[in-house]
mmCIF file of C-alpha atoms and ligand atoms in Angstrom:
data_model
loop_
_atom_site.group_PDB
_atom_site.id
_atom_site.type_symbol
_atom_site.label_atom_id
_atom_site.label_comp_id
_atom_site.label_asym_id
_atom_site.label_seq_id
_atom_site.Cartn_x
_atom_site.Cartn_y
_atom_site.Cartn_z
ATOM 1 C CA MET A 1 -30.143 -6.982 -15.920
ATOM 2 C CA MET A 2 -27.861 -6.961 -12.539
ATOM 3 C CA TYR A 3 -24.871 -5.359 -12.303
ATOM 4 C CA PRO A 4 -21.687 -6.690 -10.413
ATOM 5 C CA THR A 5 -22.016 -5.786 -6.923
ATOM 6 C CA ALA A 6 -18.203 -5.222 -6.582
ATOM 7 C CA CYS A 7 -17.484 -2.626 -8.703
ATOM 8 C CA TYR A 8 -19.019 0.348 -6.903
ATOM 9 C CA LYS A 9 -19.686 3.881 -7.705
ATOM 10 C CA PHE A 10 -17.755 6.064 -5.563
ATOM 11 C CA GLN A 11 -18.179 9.738 -5.169
ATOM 12 C CA ARG A 12 -15.689 12.122 -3.216
ATOM 13 C CA SER A 13 -17.382 14.528 -0.689
ATOM 14 C CA LEU A 14 -17.055 17.974 -2.191
ATOM 15 C CA THR A 15 -14.792 18.875 0.638
ATOM 16 C CA HIS A 16 -12.124 16.805 -0.961
ATOM 17 C CA SER A 17 -12.308 15.041 2.579
ATOM 18 C CA LYS A 18 -10.825 11.542 2.500
ATOM 19 C CA MET A 19 -14.339 10.127 2.997
ATOM 20 C CA VAL A 20 -15.660 8.236 0.189
ATOM 21 C CA THR A 21 -19.381 7.248 -0.309
ATOM 22 C CA MET A 22 -20.180 4.354 -1.894
ATOM 23 C CA TYR A 23 -23.377 3.748 -3.956
ATOM 24 C CA GLY A 24 -24.788 0.545 -4.431
ATOM 25 C CA ILE A 25 -26.700 -0.958 -6.911
ATOM 26 C CA TRP A 26 -30.228 0.149 -5.944
ATOM 27 C CA CYS A 27 -28.859 3.626 -5.601
ATOM 28 C CA PHE A 28 -27.824 3.359 -9.572
ATOM 29 C CA ILE A 29 -30.986 2.086 -10.502
ATOM 30 C CA THR A 30 -33.096 4.912 -8.377
ATOM 31 C CA VAL A 31 -30.491 7.073 -10.526
ATOM 32 C CA LEU A 32 -31.762 5.669 -13.971
ATOM 33 C CA LEU A 33 -35.638 5.619 -12.872
ATOM 34 C CA PHE A 34 -35.840 9.175 -11.689
ATOM 35 C CA SER A 35 -33.495 11.038 -14.252
ATOM 36 C CA PRO A 36 -35.294 13.155 -16.962
ATOM 37 C CA VAL A 37 -35.935 11.103 -20.299
ATOM 38 C CA ALA A 38 -33.964 13.327 -22.507
ATOM 39 C CA PHE A 39 -31.117 13.734 -20.216
ATOM 40 C CA SER A 40 -27.950 15.685 -20.886
ATOM 41 C CA GLU A 41 -24.724 13.987 -21.085
ATOM 42 C CA LEU A 42 -22.252 15.397 -18.531
ATOM 43 C CA CYS A 43 -19.334 12.921 -19.656
ATOM 44 C CA ASN A 44 -16.728 14.207 -22.051
ATOM 45 C CA PRO A 45 -17.107 12.397 -25.358
ATOM 46 C CA GLN A 46 -13.202 11.875 -25.413
ATOM 47 C CA ASP A 47 -13.148 10.176 -22.002
ATOM 48 C CA LYS A 48 -16.204 8.194 -22.900
ATOM 49 C CA LYS A 49 -14.268 6.766 -25.964
ATOM 50 C CA VAL A 50 -11.290 5.864 -24.177
ATOM 51 C CA LEU A 51 -13.558 4.236 -21.360
ATOM 52 C CA LEU A 52 -14.960 2.061 -24.492
ATOM 53 C CA GLN A 53 -11.848 1.395 -25.609
ATOM 54 C CA ILE A 54 -10.593 0.032 -22.153
ATOM 55 C CA LYS A 55 -13.780 -2.147 -22.363
ATOM 56 C CA LYS A 56 -13.034 -3.559 -25.504
ATOM 57 C CA ASP A 57 -9.436 -4.343 -24.619
ATOM 58 C CA PHE A 58 -10.272 -6.275 -21.401
ATOM 59 C CA ASN A 59 -12.845 -8.216 -23.845
ATOM 60 C CA ASN A 60 -16.013 -6.960 -22.304
ATOM 61 C CA PRO A 61 -15.601 -8.371 -18.789
ATOM 62 C CA TYR A 62 -18.656 -8.467 -16.582
ATOM 63 C CA LEU A 63 -17.576 -6.053 -13.971
ATOM 64 C CA LEU A 64 -17.682 -3.319 -16.995
ATOM 65 C CA ALA A 65 -21.247 -4.368 -18.004
ATOM 66 C CA SER A 66 -22.528 -0.875 -16.618
ATOM 67 C CA TRP A 67 -20.401 0.796 -19.183
ATOM 68 C CA ASN A 68 -23.224 1.107 -21.912
ATOM 69 C CA PRO A 69 -22.549 3.440 -24.813
ATOM 70 C CA ASN A 70 -26.277 5.004 -24.692
ATOM 71 C CA THR A 71 -25.888 6.142 -21.366
ATOM 72 C CA ASP A 72 -23.731 8.865 -19.296
ATOM 73 C CA CYS A 73 -20.326 7.577 -18.665
ATOM 74 C CA CYS A 74 -20.522 9.774 -15.302
ATOM 75 C CA ASN A 75 -22.879 7.456 -14.153
ATOM 76 C CA TRP A 76 -21.264 4.062 -14.932
ATOM 77 C CA TYR A 77 -19.604 1.885 -12.324
ATOM 78 C CA CYS A 78 -15.941 2.088 -11.248
ATOM 79 C CA VAL A 79 -15.779 5.618 -12.777
ATOM 80 C CA GLN A 80 -16.068 9.077 -11.270
ATOM 81 C CA CYS A 81 -16.313 12.722 -12.930
ATOM 82 C CA HIS A 82 -14.868 15.774 -11.518
ATOM 83 C CA PRO A 83 -18.010 17.749 -10.286
ATOM 84 C CA GLU A 84 -17.450 20.532 -12.201
ATOM 85 C CA THR A 85 -15.318 19.601 -15.168
ATOM 86 C CA HIS A 86 -17.056 16.402 -15.578
ATOM 87 C CA ARG A 87 -13.809 14.801 -16.815
ATOM 88 C CA ILE A 88 -12.872 11.213 -15.458
ATOM 89 C CA ASN A 89 -10.616 11.676 -12.504
ATOM 90 C CA SER A 90 -10.893 8.371 -11.081
ATOM 91 C CA LEU A 91 -10.963 4.805 -12.553
ATOM 92 C CA VAL A 92 -11.591 2.082 -9.765
ATOM 93 C CA ILE A 93 -12.117 -1.400 -11.008
ATOM 94 C CA LEU A 94 -12.086 -3.861 -7.990
ATOM 95 C CA SER A 95 -13.545 -7.471 -7.591
ATOM 96 C CA SER A 96 -14.485 -8.948 -4.196
ATOM 97 C CA VAL A 97 -15.145 -12.307 -6.230
ATOM 98 C CA PRO A 98 -12.289 -14.394 -7.123
ATOM 99 C CA GLN A 99 -13.871 -15.879 -10.190
ATOM 100 C CA THR A 100 -14.051 -12.447 -12.009
ATOM 101 C CA ASN A 101 -13.527 -12.771 -16.144
ATOM 102 C CA LEU A 102 -11.472 -9.480 -16.029
ATOM 103 C CA SER A 103 -8.370 -10.641 -17.606
ATOM 104 C CA GLY A 104 -5.275 -9.855 -19.655
ATOM 105 C CA PRO A 105 -2.895 -6.841 -19.380
ATOM 106 C CA ILE A 106 -3.822 -3.296 -18.419
ATOM 107 C CA PRO A 107 -4.643 -1.560 -21.474
ATOM 108 C CA PRO A 108 -2.601 1.087 -22.946
ATOM 109 C CA SER A 109 -5.665 3.486 -23.464
ATOM 110 C CA VAL A 110 -5.891 4.047 -19.373
ATOM 111 C CA GLY A 111 -3.135 6.465 -20.147
ATOM 112 C CA ASP A 112 -5.397 8.527 -22.360
ATOM 113 C CA LEU A 113 -7.854 9.839 -19.181
ATOM 114 C CA PRO A 114 -5.270 12.686 -18.761
ATOM 115 C CA PHE A 115 -7.589 13.906 -15.898
ATOM 116 C CA LEU A 116 -7.112 10.824 -13.617
ATOM 117 C CA GLU A 117 -6.274 11.281 -10.100
ATOM 118 C CA THR A 118 -7.187 8.119 -8.767
ATOM 119 C CA LEU A 119 -6.153 4.740 -10.577
ATOM 120 C CA GLN A 120 -7.416 1.236 -8.914
ATOM 121 C CA PHE A 121 -6.742 -2.340 -9.811
ATOM 122 C CA HIS A 122 -7.401 -4.792 -6.875
ATOM 123 C CA LYS A 123 -8.225 -8.451 -6.681
ATOM 124 C CA LEU A 124 -8.112 -8.979 -10.302
ATOM 125 C CA PRO A 125 -6.030 -12.546 -10.125
ATOM 126 C CA LYS A 126 -6.037 -12.407 -13.955
ATOM 127 C CA LEU A 127 -4.717 -8.992 -14.663
ATOM 128 C CA THR A 128 -1.342 -9.937 -16.031
ATOM 129 C CA GLY A 129 1.596 -8.251 -17.883
ATOM 130 C CA PRO A 130 3.564 -5.296 -16.936
ATOM 131 C CA ILE A 131 2.711 -1.937 -15.183
ATOM 132 C CA GLN A 132 1.308 -0.195 -18.355
ATOM 133 C CA PRO A 133 3.896 2.188 -19.585
ATOM 134 C CA THR A 134 1.530 4.777 -20.505
ATOM 135 C CA ILE A 135 0.386 5.619 -16.884
ATOM 136 C CA ALA A 136 3.602 7.643 -17.139
ATOM 137 C CA LYS A 137 1.489 10.234 -19.147
ATOM 138 C CA LEU A 138 -1.169 10.503 -16.090
ATOM 139 C CA THR A 139 0.600 13.306 -14.527
ATOM 140 C CA LYS A 140 -2.180 14.528 -12.251
ATOM 141 C CA LEU A 141 -2.438 10.807 -10.397
ATOM 142 C CA LYS A 142 -2.651 11.181 -6.692
ATOM 143 C CA GLU A 143 -3.093 7.573 -6.115
ATOM 144 C CA ILE A 144 -2.263 4.368 -7.842
ATOM 145 C CA TYR A 145 -3.333 1.203 -6.144
ATOM 146 C CA ILE A 146 -2.641 -2.068 -8.376
ATOM 147 C CA SER A 147 -2.610 -4.891 -5.958
ATOM 148 C CA TRP A 148 -3.571 -8.482 -5.545
ATOM 149 C CA THR A 149 -3.210 -9.052 -9.129
ATOM 150 C CA ASN A 150 -0.758 -10.824 -11.443
ATOM 151 C CA VAL A 151 0.857 -8.088 -12.953
ATOM 152 C CA SER A 152 4.499 -8.836 -13.455
ATOM 153 C CA GLY A 153 7.814 -7.328 -14.448
ATOM 154 C CA PRO A 154 9.760 -4.690 -12.453
ATOM 155 C CA VAL A 155 8.344 -1.612 -10.589
ATOM 156 C CA PRO A 156 9.021 1.138 -13.458
ATOM 157 C CA ASP A 157 11.264 3.979 -13.095
ATOM 158 C CA PHE A 158 8.741 5.996 -14.699
ATOM 159 C CA LEU A 159 6.441 6.277 -11.367
ATOM 160 C CA ALA A 160 8.861 8.675 -9.976
ATOM 161 C CA ARG A 161 7.909 11.353 -12.553
ATOM 162 C CA LEU A 162 4.389 11.320 -11.296
ATOM 163 C CA THR A 163 5.115 13.980 -8.869
ATOM 164 C CA ASN A 164 1.737 14.361 -7.393
ATOM 165 C CA LEU A 165 1.457 10.817 -6.262
ATOM 166 C CA GLN A 166 0.619 10.592 -2.463
ATOM 167 C CA PHE A 167 -0.445 6.902 -2.444
ATOM 168 C CA LEU A 168 1.347 4.183 -4.398
ATOM 169 C CA ASP A 169 0.406 0.501 -3.456
ATOM 170 C CA LEU A 170 1.829 -1.983 -6.038
ATOM 171 C CA SER A 171 1.494 -5.056 -2.946
ATOM 172 C CA PHE A 172 0.371 -8.471 -3.561
ATOM 173 C CA ASN A 173 1.430 -8.565 -7.097
ATOM 174 C CA ASN A 174 4.174 -10.898 -9.344
ATOM 175 C CA LEU A 175 6.500 -7.751 -9.521
ATOM 176 C CA SER A 176 10.200 -8.423 -9.553
ATOM 177 C CA GLY A 177 13.601 -6.908 -9.988
ATOM 178 C CA PRO A 178 14.953 -3.991 -7.925
ATOM 179 C CA ILE A 179 13.107 -1.157 -6.156
ATOM 180 C CA PRO A 180 14.187 2.045 -8.421
ATOM 181 C CA SER A 181 15.978 4.609 -6.382
ATOM 182 C CA SER A 182 14.272 7.055 -8.249
ATOM 183 C CA LEU A 183 11.178 6.798 -6.036
ATOM 184 C CA SER A 184 12.748 9.195 -3.306
ATOM 185 C CA GLN A 185 11.906 11.968 -5.859
ATOM 186 C CA LEU A 186 8.227 11.527 -5.075
ATOM 187 C CA SER A 187 7.963 14.376 -2.641
ATOM 188 C CA ASN A 188 4.307 14.131 -1.758
ATOM 189 C CA LEU A 189 4.331 10.412 -1.150
ATOM 190 C CA VAL A 190 2.573 9.681 2.171
ATOM 191 C CA SER A 191 2.723 5.668 1.658
ATOM 192 C CA LEU A 192 4.877 3.625 -0.351
ATOM 193 C CA ARG A 193 3.629 -0.123 -0.478
ATOM 194 C CA LEU A 194 5.453 -2.742 -2.345
ATOM 195 C CA ASP A 195 4.936 -5.736 -0.085
ATOM 196 C CA ARG A 196 4.523 -9.112 -0.973
ATOM 197 C CA ASN A 197 6.189 -9.324 -4.309
ATOM 198 C CA ARG A 198 9.605 -10.872 -5.779
ATOM 199 C CA LEU A 199 11.789 -7.781 -5.348
ATOM 200 C CA THR A 200 15.051 -8.375 -5.043
ATOM 201 C CA GLY A 201 18.537 -6.309 -4.222
ATOM 202 C CA PRO A 202 19.123 -3.591 -1.521
ATOM 203 C CA ILE A 203 16.641 -0.924 -0.321
ATOM 204 C CA PRO A 204 17.856 2.119 -2.131
ATOM 205 C CA GLU A 205 20.414 4.512 -0.375
ATOM 206 C CA SER A 206 18.337 7.402 -1.861
ATOM 207 C CA PHE A 207 15.503 6.456 0.313
ATOM 208 C CA GLY A 208 17.128 8.735 2.753
ATOM 209 C CA SER A 209 16.669 11.921 0.799
ATOM 210 C CA PHE A 210 12.645 11.353 0.831
ATOM 211 C CA LYS A 211 11.086 14.807 1.607
ATOM 212 C CA LYS A 212 10.642 14.750 5.522
ATOM 213 C CA PRO A 213 9.176 13.071 7.345
ATOM 214 C CA GLY A 214 9.287 10.428 4.330
ATOM 215 C CA PRO A 215 6.598 7.999 3.379
ATOM 216 C CA SER A 216 5.531 4.975 5.451
ATOM 217 C CA LEU A 217 7.387 1.912 3.852
ATOM 218 C CA TRP A 218 5.925 -1.076 3.311
ATOM 219 C CA LEU A 219 8.258 -3.436 1.607
ATOM 220 C CA SER A 220 7.628 -6.714 3.441
ATOM 221 C CA HIS A 221 7.545 -10.339 2.144
ATOM 222 C CA ASN A 222 9.779 -9.870 -0.447
ATOM 223 C CA GLN A 223 13.537 -11.051 -1.290
ATOM 224 C CA LEU A 224 15.475 -7.612 -0.241
ATOM 225 C CA SER A 225 19.212 -8.273 0.693
ATOM 226 C CA GLY A 226 22.011 -6.301 2.274
ATOM 227 C CA PRO A 227 22.106 -3.498 4.854
ATOM 228 C CA ILE A 228 19.453 -1.246 5.957
ATOM 229 C CA PRO A 229 20.815 2.207 4.449
ATOM 230 C CA ALA A 230 22.329 4.239 6.839
ATOM 231 C CA SER A 231 20.599 7.363 5.079
ATOM 232 C CA LEU A 232 17.210 6.407 6.607
ATOM 233 C CA ALA A 233 18.503 7.892 9.734
ATOM 234 C CA ASN A 234 17.489 11.211 8.044
ATOM 235 C CA ILE A 235 13.623 10.183 7.458
ATOM 236 C CA ASP A 236 10.677 9.781 10.105
ATOM 237 C CA PRO A 237 8.195 7.548 8.597
ATOM 238 C CA GLN A 238 5.186 6.942 10.567
ATOM 239 C CA ARG A 239 5.423 3.394 10.096
ATOM 240 C CA ILE A 240 8.010 0.692 8.445
ATOM 241 C CA ASP A 241 7.557 -2.944 7.603
ATOM 242 C CA PHE A 242 10.681 -4.486 6.197
ATOM 243 C CA SER A 243 9.589 -7.925 7.654
ATOM 244 C CA ARG A 244 10.581 -11.189 5.941
ATOM 245 C CA ASN A 245 13.246 -10.220 3.635
ATOM 246 C CA LYS A 246 17.190 -11.117 3.551
ATOM 247 C CA LEU A 247 18.294 -8.012 5.370
ATOM 248 C CA GLU A 248 21.455 -7.803 7.395
ATOM 249 C CA GLY A 249 23.528 -5.534 9.574
ATOM 250 C CA ASP A 250 22.423 -2.715 11.667
ATOM 251 C CA ALA A 251 18.500 -1.420 11.994
ATOM 252 C CA SER A 252 19.399 1.152 14.778
ATOM 253 C CA VAL A 253 19.142 3.905 12.100
ATOM 254 C CA LEU A 254 15.628 3.402 12.235
ATOM 255 C CA PHE A 255 15.143 4.532 15.727
ATOM 256 C CA GLY A 256 16.306 7.623 17.579
ATOM 257 C CA ARG A 257 15.193 9.752 20.324
ATOM 258 C CA ASN A 258 14.212 12.395 17.840
ATOM 259 C CA LYS A 259 11.878 10.096 15.617
ATOM 260 C CA THR A 260 8.043 10.012 15.694
ATOM 261 C CA THR A 261 7.956 6.597 14.351
ATOM 262 C CA GLN A 262 5.063 4.555 15.663
ATOM 263 C CA ILE A 263 5.176 1.004 13.913
ATOM 264 C CA VAL A 264 8.543 -0.770 12.720
ATOM 265 C CA ASP A 265 8.537 -4.398 11.815
ATOM 266 C CA VAL A 266 11.772 -5.807 10.886
ATOM 267 C CA SER A 267 11.069 -9.399 11.724
ATOM 268 C CA ARG A 268 12.341 -12.435 9.931
ATOM 269 C CA ASN A 269 15.535 -10.804 8.495
ATOM 270 C CA SER A 270 19.248 -11.550 9.013
ATOM 271 C CA LEU A 271 19.838 -8.225 11.306
ATOM 272 C CA ALA A 272 22.667 -8.303 13.295
ATOM 273 C CA PHE A 273 23.332 -5.363 15.908
ATOM 274 C CA ASP A 274 23.746 -4.593 19.512
ATOM 275 C CA LEU A 275 20.417 -3.275 20.845
ATOM 276 C CA SER A 276 21.802 -2.268 24.108
ATOM 277 C CA LYS A 277 22.893 1.671 22.882
ATOM 278 C CA VAL A 278 19.737 2.066 20.576
ATOM 279 C CA GLU A 279 17.376 5.077 22.037
ATOM 280 C CA PHE A 280 13.886 4.232 20.929
ATOM 281 C CA PRO A 281 11.160 7.146 20.024
ATOM 282 C CA THR A 282 8.604 7.422 22.767
ATOM 283 C CA SER A 283 6.074 7.130 20.102
ATOM 284 C CA LEU A 284 6.578 3.593 19.253
ATOM 285 C CA ILE A 285 3.193 1.649 19.417
ATOM 286 C CA SER A 286 4.407 -1.695 17.940
ATOM 287 C CA LEU A 287 8.152 -2.935 17.913
ATOM 288 C CA ASP A 288 8.720 -6.300 16.097
ATOM 289 C CA LEU A 289 12.242 -7.619 15.899
ATOM 290 C CA ASN A 290 11.842 -11.520 16.043
ATOM 291 C CA HIS A 291 13.785 -13.950 14.190
ATOM 292 C CA ASN A 292 17.071 -12.092 13.619
ATOM 293 C CA GLN A 293 20.467 -12.287 15.134
ATOM 294 C CA ILE A 294 20.140 -9.287 17.443
ATOM 295 C CA THR A 295 22.729 -9.121 20.476
ATOM 296 C CA GLY A 296 23.160 -7.233 23.277
ATOM 297 C CA SER A 297 20.372 -6.485 26.058
ATOM 298 C CA ILE A 298 17.094 -4.714 26.181
ATOM 299 C CA PRO A 299 17.730 -0.951 26.920
ATOM 300 C CA VAL A 300 15.806 0.560 30.141
ATOM 301 C CA GLY A 301 14.745 3.482 27.728
ATOM 302 C CA LEU A 302 11.916 1.289 26.373
ATOM 303 C CA THR A 303 9.911 1.349 29.878
ATOM 304 C CA ALA A 304 9.635 4.964 28.875
ATOM 305 C CA VAL A 305 7.671 4.018 25.902
ATOM 306 C CA ASP A 306 4.383 4.799 27.414
ATOM 307 C CA PHE A 307 1.946 3.699 24.368
ATOM 308 C CA LEU A 308 3.385 0.137 23.288
ATOM 309 C CA GLN A 309 0.962 -2.083 22.426
ATOM 310 C CA GLY A 310 2.923 -4.760 20.299
ATOM 311 C CA PHE A 311 6.530 -5.856 21.123
ATOM 312 C CA ASN A 312 8.205 -9.009 20.191
ATOM 313 C CA VAL A 313 11.945 -9.810 20.274
ATOM 314 C CA SER A 314 11.879 -13.418 20.171
ATOM 315 C CA TYR A 315 14.210 -15.674 18.308
ATOM 316 C CA ASN A 316 17.327 -13.356 18.629
ATOM 317 C CA ARG A 317 20.530 -13.624 20.596
ATOM 318 C CA LEU A 318 19.723 -11.064 23.477
ATOM 319 C CA CYS A 319 21.075 -11.517 26.771
ATOM 320 C CA GLY A 320 20.784 -9.901 30.442
ATOM 321 C CA GLU A 321 17.553 -8.841 32.487
ATOM 322 C CA ILE A 322 14.520 -7.432 31.055
ATOM 323 C CA PRO A 323 14.176 -3.898 32.535
ATOM 324 C CA GLN A 324 11.214 -3.919 34.752
ATOM 325 C CA GLY A 325 8.889 -1.295 34.396
ATOM 326 C CA GLY A 326 6.805 0.861 31.781
ATOM 327 C CA ARG A 327 4.921 -1.715 29.745
ATOM 328 C CA LEU A 328 7.608 -4.085 29.229
ATOM 329 C CA GLN A 329 5.570 -6.875 31.583
ATOM 330 C CA LYS A 330 2.379 -6.667 29.731
ATOM 331 C CA PHE A 331 3.629 -8.847 27.318
ATOM 332 C CA ASP A 332 4.122 -12.822 27.637
ATOM 333 C CA VAL A 333 6.656 -15.090 27.302
ATOM 334 C CA TYR A 334 6.192 -15.451 23.676
ATOM 335 C CA SER A 335 7.305 -12.127 22.952
ATOM 336 C CA TYR A 336 10.995 -12.837 24.457
ATOM 337 C CA PHE A 337 11.598 -16.500 24.155
ATOM 338 C CA HIS A 338 14.122 -17.978 22.245
ATOM 339 C CA ASN A 339 17.186 -15.819 23.151
ATOM 340 C CA LYS A 340 20.363 -16.103 24.230
ATOM 341 C CA CYS A 341 20.007 -15.817 28.095
ATOM 342 C CA LEU A 342 17.177 -13.364 28.697
ATOM 343 C CA CYS A 343 15.878 -13.072 31.919
ATOM 344 C CA GLY A 344 13.497 -11.795 34.661
ATOM 345 C CA SER A 345 9.694 -11.230 34.552
ATOM 346 C CA PRO A 346 7.823 -12.515 32.426
ATOM 347 C CA LEU A 347 10.664 -15.058 32.010
ATOM 348 C CA THR A 348 12.441 -16.714 34.805
ATOM 349 C CA SER A 349 14.389 -14.598 37.398
ATOM 350 C CA CYS A 350 17.825 -13.781 37.013
ATOM 351 C CA LYS A 351 19.960 -15.763 39.161
HETATM 352 C C1 LIG B 401 -17.150 -12.206 -19.462
HETATM 353 O O1 LIG B 401 -18.456 -12.454 -19.185
HETATM 354 C C2 LIG B 401 -19.528 -11.920 -20.107
HETATM 355 C C3 LIG B 401 -20.805 -12.417 -19.412
HETATM 356 O O2 LIG B 401 -20.710 -13.025 -18.409
HETATM 357 C C4 LIG B 401 -19.110 -12.069 -21.465
HETATM 358 O O3 LIG B 401 -20.009 -11.338 -22.123
HETATM 359 C C5 LIG B 401 -17.897 -11.859 -21.557
HETATM 360 O O4 LIG B 401 -17.308 -12.006 -23.025
HETATM 361 C C6 LIG B 401 -16.819 -12.418 -20.745
HETATM 362 N N1 LIG B 401 -15.389 -11.927 -20.962
HETATM 363 C C7 LIG B 401 -14.351 -12.857 -21.443
HETATM 364 C C8 LIG B 401 -12.957 -12.065 -21.088
HETATM 365 O O5 LIG B 401 -14.474 -14.115 -20.905
HETATM 366 C C1 LIG B 402 -2.026 -15.169 -9.727
HETATM 367 O O1 LIG B 402 -2.372 -16.259 -10.567
HETATM 368 C C2 LIG B 402 -2.377 -17.664 -9.711
HETATM 369 C C3 LIG B 402 -2.924 -18.799 -10.720
HETATM 370 O O2 LIG B 402 -2.204 -18.566 -11.889
HETATM 371 C C4 LIG B 402 -3.072 -17.715 -8.678
HETATM 372 O O3 LIG B 402 -3.304 -18.739 -7.760
HETATM 373 C C5 LIG B 402 -2.991 -16.248 -7.733
HETATM 374 O O4 LIG B 402 -3.855 -16.271 -6.605
HETATM 375 C C6 LIG B 402 -2.885 -15.044 -8.570
HETATM 376 N N1 LIG B 402 -2.382 -13.860 -7.725
HETATM 377 C C7 LIG B 402 -3.184 -13.113 -7.337
HETATM 378 C C8 LIG B 402 -2.569 -12.279 -6.185
HETATM 379 O O5 LIG B 402 -4.457 -12.870 -7.498
HETATM 380 C C1 LIG B 403 5.056 -14.285 -12.237
HETATM 381 O O1 LIG B 403 5.916 -13.732 -13.124
HETATM 382 C C2 LIG B 403 6.856 -14.903 -13.699
HETATM 383 C C3 LIG B 403 7.775 -14.030 -14.508
HETATM 384 O O2 LIG B 403 8.504 -12.936 -13.840
HETATM 385 C C4 LIG B 403 6.065 -15.506 -14.419
HETATM 386 O O3 LIG B 403 6.954 -16.667 -15.120
HETATM 387 C C5 LIG B 403 4.760 -16.142 -13.990
HETATM 388 O O4 LIG B 403 4.258 -16.956 -14.647
HETATM 389 C C6 LIG B 403 4.181 -15.198 -13.183
HETATM 390 N N1 LIG B 403 2.972 -15.883 -12.428
HETATM 391 C C7 LIG B 403 1.743 -15.542 -12.853
HETATM 392 C C8 LIG B 403 0.875 -16.355 -11.926
HETATM 393 O O5 LIG B 403 1.493 -14.802 -13.425
HETATM 394 C C1 LIG B 404 17.230 15.803 18.511
HETATM 395 O O1 LIG B 404 16.763 17.208 18.571
HETATM 396 C C2 LIG B 404 17.245 18.238 19.329
HETATM 397 C C3 LIG B 404 16.669 19.646 19.552
HETATM 398 O O2 LIG B 404 15.623 19.452 18.488
HETATM 399 C C4 LIG B 404 18.994 18.667 18.976
HETATM 400 O O3 LIG B 404 19.389 19.391 19.324
HETATM 401 C C5 LIG B 404 19.673 17.070 18.745
HETATM 402 O O4 LIG B 404 20.819 17.089 18.330
HETATM 403 C C6 LIG B 404 18.698 15.930 18.225
HETATM 404 N N1 LIG B 404 19.203 14.636 18.179
HETATM 405 C C7 LIG B 404 19.567 13.706 17.369
HETATM 406 C C8 LIG B 404 20.104 12.641 17.512
HETATM 407 O O5 LIG B 404 18.990 13.950 15.936
HETATM 408 C C1 LIG B 405 6.638 -13.343 18.852
HETATM 409 O O1 LIG B 405 7.205 -14.088 17.773
HETATM 410 C C2 LIG B 405 7.166 -15.462 17.424
HETATM 411 C C3 LIG B 405 8.103 -15.980 16.369
HETATM 412 O O2 LIG B 405 7.027 -15.516 15.233
HETATM 413 C C4 LIG B 405 6.046 -15.994 17.882
HETATM 414 O O3 LIG B 405 5.890 -17.405 17.778
HETATM 415 C C5 LIG B 405 5.270 -15.303 19.100
HETATM 416 O O4 LIG B 405 3.867 -16.062 19.087
HETATM 417 C C6 LIG B 405 5.067 -13.929 19.200
HETATM 418 N N1 LIG B 405 4.756 -13.239 20.109
HETATM 419 C C7 LIG B 405 3.636 -12.587 20.321
HETATM 420 C C8 LIG B 405 3.245 -11.779 21.690
HETATM 421 O O5 LIG B 405 3.176 -12.366 19.475
#
């Protein structure tokens, strides 16, 4: 029997580094062929029971075909056991083919794997319903990735209680409603991805009280409105993507000489502020401000941003001479066009 190639067996290296080794189907078969005939099962019986319940709740999808009750669940695809305790610490169900027949809501029994540190559902178009409330019980979780699925309903408030979370990725789903302000209590968060949903309301003021430096914030492709909170002056995320929303007002709080932010994309909003006096961090690698109503001129300080590799201020209301120097002439006309009265290289010279 051929098992689906999309749901890998993951094994984290013993050094707990970010390296993840993937074992393909042949590796799995090799393990089966050369294991002792009467192998002793490492898998915790309670965990095994819960996994079989999950499989049943999903109506025996092809992706979980390797979950055979007669074999050690530590050898099953899509799961991983802790090397010493042998408790299930990772459940990673992902598909690379769109025609996967895994369907329905996330089963409540997912909440009965108390040692889970990683939970992932990825590229499962028939996964529906809300973010399962029993996930609130999984207090050891460090990583949640529920992305490219059709889960709907709100971004639940209970996620704020999972204080070990480092990565929370709920991107490319059908989530709606506001962003819970409680998420700022997640003091270990490195990255927050809520992009590509149908979220409404403001960016919470509380996001300025994330423990410094604060997580990278991916909130693009939603319907977020209102101002960018002034409190965001207090945090220093590596990356900010607020593009394609309905944000208004001032974005200058995202910048400032003392920050170390590298990537900022606030394109395609309704931001309106004077760019002239903004002090940009020299750490910037990419800055995209296109399609807003930004006024003023391009500050000379930008010529000191030595590693700027992406830059776009097109479709705004900027005026005056483009400062000459630094990397600003490495970008072509399309980074500057459709403004009120910008001039100078790479645009036509100011007369
Ligand atoms: C998915 O396919 C497998 C075999 O291809 C079948 O046994 C199972 O019942 C199917 N599940 C659903 C939910 O259609
Ligand atoms: C959600 O379901 C629709 C069809 O009902 C499908 O077209 C879409 O691709 C799905 N979304 C994702 C992210 O899989
Ligand atoms: C997305 O969610 C809305 C309700 O919030 C629902 O009506 C719609 O069917 C969902 N879309 C898909 C493809 O599941
Ligand atoms: C930047 O940092 C310096 C020293 O680290 C400090 O004196 C100054 O007040 C800071 N400026 C801002 C705008 O925070
Ligand atoms: C800048 O953005 C505009 C508008 O989306 C786009 O047409 C242009 O190609 C972009 N420039 C670069 C260099 O990507």
